[in-house]
Amino acid sequence: MKCLLLAVGLVGLAVSVSANFCFVCSTQTDPSCLIPEGAQLMRDCNIIANNNTCYTRIVDRHVVRGCSSSLSREDFANCNSETECVLCHDVQNQGRCNGAVFPEHRLHCHQCSGSINSTCGQEIVTAAQLCRFYDADDQCFVSVVGDLVERGCLSESDFCRVGQTCHTCDGNGCNFKHYEDGAISVVISLKTLLMALLAAMAYGSFRQ
């Protein structure tokens, strides 16, 4: 009986030692995949194939993480870009190698909405949050409509991307200013654009 228990224990130990974990998730279905934590999003890649390689990649602006054995040969061969797809090797029984922010330098913006008298309308002093979608040309924005203030990532705002009056800026957490500063910037931008159009029209008339 003791020998049997010892054998079972050794088998269990061998299985445990051979485990290689990767985060397996997508921000398209689970926003927590943006910064995965805990074991609920981890899978043992050795169950799928004897492979300790994990991947992180961008698919249609979403972060996708998983075991490299699930990639096609073409996707695996092309997984060598710091902004599109990267591979990593799991340390046995630890996992997490594909749990880092990806791409590493993706944009952070302040994200909130509220009245002009709310904390969202004031100058923001808290840390900016990661944008859910990845866009290499993404920007932060501040929008003021009536007494409603909204801050966020341009990639997540249909309102701003269709040409509405939103103040945009470049750089992590750049949309922190008091809402009146953002509104003034929008007005200035519109005036500048109008003046440029008038100047172009006047120049065209002069040449004729």
mmCIF file of N, CA and C in Angstrom, residues 109-112 118-129 142 149 151 173 175-179:
data_model
loop_
_atom_site.group_PDB
_atom_site.id
_atom_site.type_symbol
_atom_site.label_atom_id
_atom_site.label_comp_id
_atom_site.label_asym_id
_atom_site.label_seq_id
_atom_site.Cartn_x
_atom_site.Cartn_y
_atom_site.Cartn_z
ATOM 1 N N CYS A 109 -4.596 57.008 -20.798
ATOM 2 C CA CYS A 109 -5.362 58.262 -20.763
ATOM 3 C C CYS A 109 -6.224 58.294 -19.503
ATOM 4 N N HIS A 110 -6.571 59.499 -19.075
ATOM 5 C CA HIS A 110 -7.557 59.634 -18.007
ATOM 6 C C HIS A 110 -8.923 59.321 -18.604
ATOM 7 N N GLN A 111 -9.709 58.513 -17.900
ATOM 8 C CA GLN A 111 -10.985 58.053 -18.432
ATOM 9 C C GLN A 111 -12.082 58.247 -17.386
ATOM 10 N N CYS A 112 -13.019 59.128 -17.694
ATOM 11 C CA CYS A 112 -14.110 59.404 -16.763
ATOM 12 C C CYS A 112 -15.180 60.213 -17.479
ATOM 13 N N SER A 118 -18.103 67.904 -11.268
ATOM 14 C CA SER A 118 -17.614 66.646 -10.705
ATOM 15 C C SER A 118 -16.090 66.619 -10.735
ATOM 16 N N THR A 119 -15.515 65.572 -10.155
ATOM 17 C CA THR A 119 -14.052 65.442 -10.180
ATOM 18 C C THR A 119 -13.540 65.304 -11.610
ATOM 19 N N CYS A 120 -14.384 64.776 -12.505
ATOM 20 C CA CYS A 120 -13.969 64.627 -13.899
ATOM 21 C C CYS A 120 -13.824 65.983 -14.580
ATOM 22 N N GLY A 121 -14.521 66.998 -14.066
ATOM 23 C CA GLY A 121 -14.432 68.329 -14.648
ATOM 24 C C GLY A 121 -13.249 69.127 -14.142
ATOM 25 N N GLN A 122 -12.641 68.648 -13.061
ATOM 26 C CA GLN A 122 -11.507 69.357 -12.477
ATOM 27 C C GLN A 122 -10.196 68.834 -13.071
ATOM 28 N N GLU A 123 -9.099 69.432 -12.657
ATOM 29 C CA GLU A 123 -7.801 68.918 -13.087
ATOM 30 C C GLU A 123 -7.580 67.553 -12.438
ATOM 31 N N ILE A 124 -7.226 66.559 -13.238
ATOM 32 C CA ILE A 124 -7.100 65.185 -12.760
ATOM 33 C C ILE A 124 -5.705 64.963 -12.170
ATOM 34 N N VAL A 125 -5.669 64.400 -10.967
ATOM 35 C CA VAL A 125 -4.377 64.164 -10.308
ATOM 36 C C VAL A 125 -4.113 62.670 -10.111
ATOM 37 N N THR A 126 -5.089 61.822 -10.427
ATOM 38 C CA THR A 126 -4.895 60.378 -10.296
ATOM 39 C C THR A 126 -4.172 59.834 -11.531
ATOM 40 N N ALA A 127 -3.767 58.575 -11.453
ATOM 41 C CA ALA A 127 -3.017 57.960 -12.555
ATOM 42 C C ALA A 127 -3.933 57.685 -13.749
ATOM 43 N N ALA A 128 -3.378 57.813 -14.944
ATOM 44 C CA ALA A 128 -4.123 57.503 -16.166
ATOM 45 C C ALA A 128 -4.224 55.987 -16.335
ATOM 46 N N GLN A 129 -5.245 55.547 -17.076
ATOM 47 C CA GLN A 129 -5.462 54.114 -17.290
ATOM 48 C C GLN A 129 -5.117 53.722 -18.727
ATOM 49 N N VAL A 142 -10.539 65.232 -24.385
ATOM 50 C CA VAL A 142 -11.485 65.820 -23.434
ATOM 51 C C VAL A 142 -12.633 66.376 -24.260
ATOM 52 N N VAL A 149 -18.790 66.516 -19.010
ATOM 53 C CA VAL A 149 -17.377 66.383 -19.374
ATOM 54 C C VAL A 149 -17.048 64.904 -19.525
ATOM 55 N N ARG A 151 -13.654 62.267 -20.567
ATOM 56 C CA ARG A 151 -12.237 62.092 -20.890
ATOM 57 C C ARG A 151 -12.021 60.632 -21.271
ATOM 58 N N GLY A 173 -1.589 60.351 -20.300
ATOM 59 C CA GLY A 173 -2.229 61.201 -19.301
ATOM 60 C C GLY A 173 -2.295 62.667 -19.661
ATOM 61 N N ASN A 175 -4.577 64.355 -21.042
ATOM 62 C CA ASN A 175 -5.914 64.964 -20.940
ATOM 63 C C ASN A 175 -6.319 65.188 -19.483
ATOM 64 N N PHE A 176 -5.395 65.730 -18.702
ATOM 65 C CA PHE A 176 -5.628 65.911 -17.263
ATOM 66 C C PHE A 176 -6.147 67.299 -16.907
ATOM 67 N N LYS A 177 -6.091 68.251 -17.827
ATOM 68 C CA LYS A 177 -6.374 69.647 -17.479
ATOM 69 C C LYS A 177 -7.836 69.879 -17.103
ATOM 70 N N HIS A 178 -8.069 70.987 -16.399
ATOM 71 C CA HIS A 178 -9.420 71.422 -16.046
ATOM 72 C C HIS A 178 -10.252 71.521 -17.319
ATOM 73 N N TYR A 179 -11.533 71.170 -17.233
ATOM 74 C CA TYR A 179 -12.364 71.090 -18.433
ATOM 75 C C TYR A 179 -12.394 72.401 -19.213
#
